[in-house]
XYZ file of C-alpha atoms in Angstrom:
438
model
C 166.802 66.219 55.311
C 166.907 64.307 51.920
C 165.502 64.832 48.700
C 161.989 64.743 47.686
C 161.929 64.913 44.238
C 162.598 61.258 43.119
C 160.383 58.971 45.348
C 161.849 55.615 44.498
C 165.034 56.660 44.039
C 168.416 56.165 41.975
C 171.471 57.625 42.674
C 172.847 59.405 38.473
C 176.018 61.259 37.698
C 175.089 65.006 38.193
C 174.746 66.700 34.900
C 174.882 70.466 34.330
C 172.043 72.711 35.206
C 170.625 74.003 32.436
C 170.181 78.354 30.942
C 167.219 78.888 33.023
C 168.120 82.325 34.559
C 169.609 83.527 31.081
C 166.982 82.655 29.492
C 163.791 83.846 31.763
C 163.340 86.758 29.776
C 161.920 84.778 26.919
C 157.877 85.223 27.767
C 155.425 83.460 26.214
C 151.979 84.604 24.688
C 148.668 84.316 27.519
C 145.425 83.490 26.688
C 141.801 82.395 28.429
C 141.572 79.773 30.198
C 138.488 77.358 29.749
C 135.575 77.743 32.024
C 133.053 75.218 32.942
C 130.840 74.377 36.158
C 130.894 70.866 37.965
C 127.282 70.412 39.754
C 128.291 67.527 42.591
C 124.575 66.788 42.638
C 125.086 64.735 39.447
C 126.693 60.931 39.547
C 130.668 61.642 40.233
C 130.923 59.473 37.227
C 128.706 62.312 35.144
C 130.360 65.241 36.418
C 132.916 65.584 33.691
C 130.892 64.196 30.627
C 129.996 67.755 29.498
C 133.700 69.329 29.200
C 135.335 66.454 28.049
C 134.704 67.188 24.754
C 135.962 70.324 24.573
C 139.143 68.708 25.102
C 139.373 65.842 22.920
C 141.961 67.463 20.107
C 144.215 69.002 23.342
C 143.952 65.723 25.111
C 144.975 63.862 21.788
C 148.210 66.520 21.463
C 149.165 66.306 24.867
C 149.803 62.134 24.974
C 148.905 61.577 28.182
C 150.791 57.990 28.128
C 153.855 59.378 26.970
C 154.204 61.795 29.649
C 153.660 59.088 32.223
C 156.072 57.073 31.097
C 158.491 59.937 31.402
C 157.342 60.980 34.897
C 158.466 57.282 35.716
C 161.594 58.125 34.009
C 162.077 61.098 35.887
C 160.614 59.878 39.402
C 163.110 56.437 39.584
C 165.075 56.521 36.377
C 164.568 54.939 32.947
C 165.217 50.801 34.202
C 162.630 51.295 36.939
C 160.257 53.530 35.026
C 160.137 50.186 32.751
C 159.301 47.592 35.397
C 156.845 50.152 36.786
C 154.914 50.522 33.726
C 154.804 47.251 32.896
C 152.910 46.734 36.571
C 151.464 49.789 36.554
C 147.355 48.455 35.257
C 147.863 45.638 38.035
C 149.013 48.379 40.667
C 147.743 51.823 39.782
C 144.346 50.970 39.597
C 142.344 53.630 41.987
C 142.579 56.889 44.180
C 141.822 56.690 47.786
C 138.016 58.575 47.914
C 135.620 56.501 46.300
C 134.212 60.131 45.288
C 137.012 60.569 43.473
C 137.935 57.276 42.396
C 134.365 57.259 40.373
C 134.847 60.347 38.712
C 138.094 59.124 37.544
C 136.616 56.241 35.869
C 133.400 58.300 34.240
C 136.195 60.583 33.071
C 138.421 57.828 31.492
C 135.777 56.272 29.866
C 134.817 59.626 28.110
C 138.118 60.286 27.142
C 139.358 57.061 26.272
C 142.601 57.162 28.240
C 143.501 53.884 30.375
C 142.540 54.163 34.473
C 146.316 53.229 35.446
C 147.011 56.258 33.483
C 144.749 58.890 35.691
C 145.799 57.575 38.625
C 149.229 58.145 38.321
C 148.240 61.540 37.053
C 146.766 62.135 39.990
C 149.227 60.699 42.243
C 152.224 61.703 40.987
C 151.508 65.575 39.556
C 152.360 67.016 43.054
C 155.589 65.969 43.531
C 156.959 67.600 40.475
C 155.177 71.269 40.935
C 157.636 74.365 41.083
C 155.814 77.402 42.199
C 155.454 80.714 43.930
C 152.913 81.380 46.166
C 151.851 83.817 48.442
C 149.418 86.481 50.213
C 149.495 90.253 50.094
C 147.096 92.825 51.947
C 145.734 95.169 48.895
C 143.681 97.777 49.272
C 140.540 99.322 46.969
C 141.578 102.309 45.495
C 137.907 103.620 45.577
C 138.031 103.407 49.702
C 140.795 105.985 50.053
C 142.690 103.777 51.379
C 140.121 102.567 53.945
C 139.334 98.891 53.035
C 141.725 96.287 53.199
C 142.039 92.788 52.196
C 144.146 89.658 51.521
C 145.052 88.555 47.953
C 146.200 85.308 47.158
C 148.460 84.894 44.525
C 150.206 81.964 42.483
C 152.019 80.860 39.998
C 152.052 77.238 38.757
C 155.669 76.119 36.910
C 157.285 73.059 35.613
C 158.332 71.148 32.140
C 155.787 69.353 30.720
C 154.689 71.512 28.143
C 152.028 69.364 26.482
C 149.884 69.768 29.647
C 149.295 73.363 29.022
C 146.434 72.145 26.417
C 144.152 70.689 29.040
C 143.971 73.378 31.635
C 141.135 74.374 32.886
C 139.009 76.464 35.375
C 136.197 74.593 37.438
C 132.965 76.521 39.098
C 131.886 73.089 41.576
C 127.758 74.317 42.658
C 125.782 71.695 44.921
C 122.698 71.849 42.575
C 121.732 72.644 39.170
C 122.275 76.372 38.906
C 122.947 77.025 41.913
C 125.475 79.227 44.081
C 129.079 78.439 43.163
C 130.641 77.117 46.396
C 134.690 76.698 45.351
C 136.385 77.050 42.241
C 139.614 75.440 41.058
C 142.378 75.883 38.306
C 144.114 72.831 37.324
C 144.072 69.825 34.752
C 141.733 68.477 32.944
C 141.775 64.688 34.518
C 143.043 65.990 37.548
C 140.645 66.115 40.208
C 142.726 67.208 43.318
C 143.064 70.515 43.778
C 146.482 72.393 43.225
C 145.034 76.021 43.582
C 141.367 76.668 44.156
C 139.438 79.141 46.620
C 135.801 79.051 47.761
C 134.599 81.990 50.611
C 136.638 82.771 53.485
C 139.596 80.413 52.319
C 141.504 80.032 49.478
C 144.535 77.057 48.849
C 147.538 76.277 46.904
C 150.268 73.539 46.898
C 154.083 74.088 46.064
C 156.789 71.075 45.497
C 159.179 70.822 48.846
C 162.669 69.049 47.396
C 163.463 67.305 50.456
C 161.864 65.445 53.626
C 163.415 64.558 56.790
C 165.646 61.666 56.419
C 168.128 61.323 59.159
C 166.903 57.897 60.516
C 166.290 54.836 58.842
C 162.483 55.066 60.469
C 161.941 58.440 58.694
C 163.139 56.964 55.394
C 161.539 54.072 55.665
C 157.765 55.824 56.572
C 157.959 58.797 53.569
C 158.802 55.949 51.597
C 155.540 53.611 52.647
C 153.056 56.667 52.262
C 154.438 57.190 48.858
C 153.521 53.298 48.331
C 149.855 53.516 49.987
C 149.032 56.529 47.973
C 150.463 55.181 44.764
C 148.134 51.964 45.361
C 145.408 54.011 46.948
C 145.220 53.059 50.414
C 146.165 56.267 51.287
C 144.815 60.089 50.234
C 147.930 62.067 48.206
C 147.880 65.558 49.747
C 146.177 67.319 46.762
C 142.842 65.163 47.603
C 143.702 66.389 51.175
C 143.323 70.191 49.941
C 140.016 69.167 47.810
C 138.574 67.619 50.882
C 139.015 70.946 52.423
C 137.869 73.109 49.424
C 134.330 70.979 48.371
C 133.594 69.230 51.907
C 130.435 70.595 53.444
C 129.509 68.395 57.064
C 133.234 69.733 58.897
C 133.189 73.477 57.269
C 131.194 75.865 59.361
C 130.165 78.339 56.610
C 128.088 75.420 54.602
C 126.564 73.761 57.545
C 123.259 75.849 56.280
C 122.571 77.734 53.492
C 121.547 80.860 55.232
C 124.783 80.902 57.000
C 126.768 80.539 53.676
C 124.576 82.955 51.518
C 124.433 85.566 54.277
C 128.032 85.360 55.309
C 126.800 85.343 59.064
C 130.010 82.928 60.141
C 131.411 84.884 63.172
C 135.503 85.148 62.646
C 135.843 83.637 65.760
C 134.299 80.128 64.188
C 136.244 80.884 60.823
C 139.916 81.106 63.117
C 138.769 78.018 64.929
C 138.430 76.462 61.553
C 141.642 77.373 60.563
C 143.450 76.371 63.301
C 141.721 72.736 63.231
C 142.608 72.665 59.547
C 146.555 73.774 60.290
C 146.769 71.185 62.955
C 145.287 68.616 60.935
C 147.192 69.348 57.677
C 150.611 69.511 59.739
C 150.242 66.179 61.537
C 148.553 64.087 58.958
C 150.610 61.630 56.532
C 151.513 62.899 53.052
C 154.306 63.901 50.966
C 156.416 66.547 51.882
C 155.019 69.576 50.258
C 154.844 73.730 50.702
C 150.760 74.650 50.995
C 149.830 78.392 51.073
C 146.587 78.829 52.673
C 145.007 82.160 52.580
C 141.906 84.069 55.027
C 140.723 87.460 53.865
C 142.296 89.038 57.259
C 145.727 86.698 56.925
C 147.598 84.026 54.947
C 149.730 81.275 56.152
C 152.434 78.741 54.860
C 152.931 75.700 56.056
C 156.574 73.832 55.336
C 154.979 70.539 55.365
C 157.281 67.013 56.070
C 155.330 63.979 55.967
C 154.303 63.685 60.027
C 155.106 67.395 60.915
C 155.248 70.812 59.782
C 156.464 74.497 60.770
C 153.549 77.150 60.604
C 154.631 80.657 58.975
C 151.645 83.865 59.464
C 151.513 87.395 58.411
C 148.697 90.024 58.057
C 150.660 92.089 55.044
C 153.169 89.242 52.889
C 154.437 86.244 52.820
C 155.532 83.935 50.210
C 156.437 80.352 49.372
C 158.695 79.260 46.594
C 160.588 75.671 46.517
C 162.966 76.183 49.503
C 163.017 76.267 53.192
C 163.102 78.889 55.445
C 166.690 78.121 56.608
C 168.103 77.655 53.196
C 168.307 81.648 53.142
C 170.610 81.568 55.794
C 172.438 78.953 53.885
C 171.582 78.137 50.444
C 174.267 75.390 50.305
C 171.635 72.472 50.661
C 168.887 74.041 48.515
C 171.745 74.055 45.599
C 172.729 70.121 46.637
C 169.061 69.401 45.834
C 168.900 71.269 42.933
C 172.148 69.355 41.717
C 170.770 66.109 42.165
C 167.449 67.397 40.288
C 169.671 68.303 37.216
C 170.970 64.349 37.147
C 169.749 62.864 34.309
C 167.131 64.257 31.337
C 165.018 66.547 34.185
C 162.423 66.648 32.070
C 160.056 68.253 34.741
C 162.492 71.610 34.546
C 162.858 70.944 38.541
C 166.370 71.835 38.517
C 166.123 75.445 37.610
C 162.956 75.994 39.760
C 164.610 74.854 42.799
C 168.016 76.612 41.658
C 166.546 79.604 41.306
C 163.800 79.844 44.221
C 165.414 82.103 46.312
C 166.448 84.232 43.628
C 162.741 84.444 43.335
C 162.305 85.413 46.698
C 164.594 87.950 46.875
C 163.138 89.564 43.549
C 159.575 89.393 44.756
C 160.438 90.806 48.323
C 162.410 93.913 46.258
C 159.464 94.616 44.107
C 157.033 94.174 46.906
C 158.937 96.688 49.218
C 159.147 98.918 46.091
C 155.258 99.042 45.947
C 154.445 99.198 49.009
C 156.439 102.490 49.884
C 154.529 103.792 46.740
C 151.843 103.276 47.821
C 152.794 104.728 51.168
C 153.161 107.851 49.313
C 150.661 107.866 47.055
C 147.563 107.090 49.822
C 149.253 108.620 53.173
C 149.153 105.558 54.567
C 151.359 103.725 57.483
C 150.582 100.323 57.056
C 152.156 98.001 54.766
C 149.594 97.421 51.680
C 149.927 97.446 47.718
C 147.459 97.258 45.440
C 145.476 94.698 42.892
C 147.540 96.519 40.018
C 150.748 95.673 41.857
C 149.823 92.199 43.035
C 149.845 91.488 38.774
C 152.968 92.727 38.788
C 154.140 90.379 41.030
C 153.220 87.431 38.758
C 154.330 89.808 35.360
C 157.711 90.091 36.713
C 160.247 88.227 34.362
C 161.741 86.256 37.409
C 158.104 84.695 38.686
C 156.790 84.256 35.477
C 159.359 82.345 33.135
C 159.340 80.113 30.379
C 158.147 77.657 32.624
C 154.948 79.061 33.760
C 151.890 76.872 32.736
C 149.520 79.546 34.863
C 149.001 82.604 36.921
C 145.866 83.396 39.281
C 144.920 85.987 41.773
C 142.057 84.078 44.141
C 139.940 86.597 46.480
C 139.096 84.360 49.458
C 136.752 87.282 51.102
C 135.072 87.074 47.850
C 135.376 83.472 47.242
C 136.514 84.054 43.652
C 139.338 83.805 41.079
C 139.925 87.504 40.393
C 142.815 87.191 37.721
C 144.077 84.430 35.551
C 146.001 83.628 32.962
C 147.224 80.585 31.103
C 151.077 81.329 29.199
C 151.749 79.347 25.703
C 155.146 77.321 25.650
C 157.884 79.346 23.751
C 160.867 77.285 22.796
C 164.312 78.872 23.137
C 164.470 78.887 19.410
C 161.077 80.634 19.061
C 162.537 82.595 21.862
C 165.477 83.511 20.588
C 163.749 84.831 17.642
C 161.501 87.257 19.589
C 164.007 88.639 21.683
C 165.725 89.789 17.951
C 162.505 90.836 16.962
């Protein structure tokens, strides 16, 4: 296996990873995130016209150029990064869907930030996302206990602090008014989808730090996709997950809208869905990549490589962080990845995410276990469930939600809905210094 973090890659003396886990504690101030509805009836180049200038000052503060040209920095080190931007308008000039391509440009225009500039926003923002992820069974408290269901939950973390400014919640409806059939949380100008849920399904997408590597082939063919999706022959696997989310001829629920509004889709159609979606997802080409997808009866994780993948299922918990399975057996090459992450500037704050992911783990699976014999006790139950309360918790606790967390959400997929959100102001460590003496 080798390391996915820097695409192109250089090889940079190792530099010290920085206070992360000493300085976790520091939490930032939350506040609403921005709400607005998408109707896909309109012209893809349309769609965004309306909420675009609600963003004009945070788009202005958050210098959209300047962070590209330190992803390039970051992604293949500061010489490269300057011979790619120099190429970048001749190379970076569309996404693969034409769908999404358009909306792009409509979006560009209205906000007056170059194409080349979008595109590597949109190609390049999912190889750099540390997260947690995951699925608990909660019950309602009303039932007595009775009623059951699946929560999603998720955390999105990384540097990049300017980005906080432009994100934003998105209702997508198919007409004017009409029913909302998926809703997303991500960037404004970013129109893949990094965590979004519609009914019976819900999706998110963590950063994997390495990719099979052992043969010159395998090197060779992580290293092409990268290339096709960059140029946009090929889709990046965030498109992949919107295709999923807003596609309506290959999703059984919207192939009438009797069968959607009435919720009439037998489960034996919605786990033949899934299945054709795992098998798809897990053989297709992409970066590699951790995606958490969740059904109201059961959630799944897939540890996605570029041609395969290895399929994780439960009906009560599971979680996904920024390591494999294997490195908690033996965390030696998850800390060799995070090493090479700390080389050089890091501005993404990979490092520490990776570093730290299966301290994560371990403190999420503690508190989880805590909870659930509460709630053993508390309801007289024997299955393993915790509630809504709890499943905040999760994303409250000081480990999951650092001073790295741009947002939180809690997605419903029997509902359909975003049930809990919340975006998290950047504290610097002198700002958070001062509150933790306060």
């Amino acid at each position: 296996m080798k390391l996915n973090s820097r695409p192109f890659l250089t090889t940079q003396a190792p530099s010290k990873l920085s206070s992360f886990h000493h300085h976790r504690s520091k939490m930032s101030e939350y506040r609403e995130i921005p709400k607005f509805t998408v109707d896909l009836s309109q012209p893809p180049e349309a769609r965004y016209d309306h909420i675009v200038p609600h963003f004009k000052t945070a788009v202005d503060s958050c210098d959209l150029p300047s962070l590209f040209y330190t992803l390039l920095d970051e992604l293949v080190g500061k010489f490269a990064g300057k011979i790619m931007a120099a190429v970048s308008p001749l190379i970076m000039r569309r996404v693969h869907s034409k769908e999404e391509n358009a909306e792009l440009v409509g979006i560009s225009k209205a906000i007056g930030i170059p194409m080349h500039i979008l595109v590597a926003f949109n190609v390049l923002l999912d190889l750099l996302l540390g997260c947690t992820s995951g699925g608990a069974r909660t019950l309602d408290p009303d039932s007595g206990g009775k009623a059951t269901t699946m929560l999603h939950f998720r955390t999105l973390n990384w540097g990049m602090h300017q980005l906080r400014n432009i994100i934003v919640e998105l209702d997508f409806v198919c007409t004017p008014g009409g029913p909302v059939i998926a809703t997303t949380i991500g960037y404004l100008g970013y129109i893949g989808v990094l965590t979004g849920v519609r009914q019976g399904m819900s999706l998110s997408l963590n950063f994997r730090p390495y990719h099979a590597a052992e043969t010159l082939r395998q090197r060779l063919s992580y290293r092409y996709n990268q290339a096709m999706v960059v140029l946009g022959y090929r889709q990046s696997i965030s498109s992949s997950l919107r295709e999923i989310l807003l596609g309506d001829s290959t999703i059984p629920e919207r192939q009438s809208d009797e069968a959607h509004e009435t919720d009439n889709v037998g489960p034996d159609l919605q786990n033949q869905y899934v299945q054709h979606l795992l098998t798809k997802l897990s053989t297709s080409n992409s970066t590699a990549a951790y995606l958490i997808l969740c059904q109201p009866d059961r959630v799944f994780v897939i540890e996605k490589d570029h041609r395969s993948a290895s399929i994780r299922e439960s009906d009560t918990f599971l979680t996904a962080y920024n390591h494999d399975v294997k490195d908690e057996d033996n965390p030696a090459h998850l800390q060799q990845a995070a090493a090479e992450l700390a080389e050089g500037d890091d501005a993404t704050g990979m490092a520490d995410l990776v570093a730290y992911s299966l301290e994560r783990k371990h403190d999420l699976d503690e508190l989880w276990r805590k909870r659930v014999r509460a709630c053993k006790r508390r309801y007289k139950l024997r299955n393993d469930v915790v509630t809504r309360a709890d499943v905040i918790k999760f994303l409250q606790n000081d480990m999951i939600r650092n001073e790295e967390t741009h947002y939180a959400v809690i997605m419903d997929p029997k509902e359909g809905k975003v049930t809990w959100r919340r975006a998290y102001e950047y504290v610097s460590e002198s700002e958070g210094g001062s509150t933790e003496e306060n």
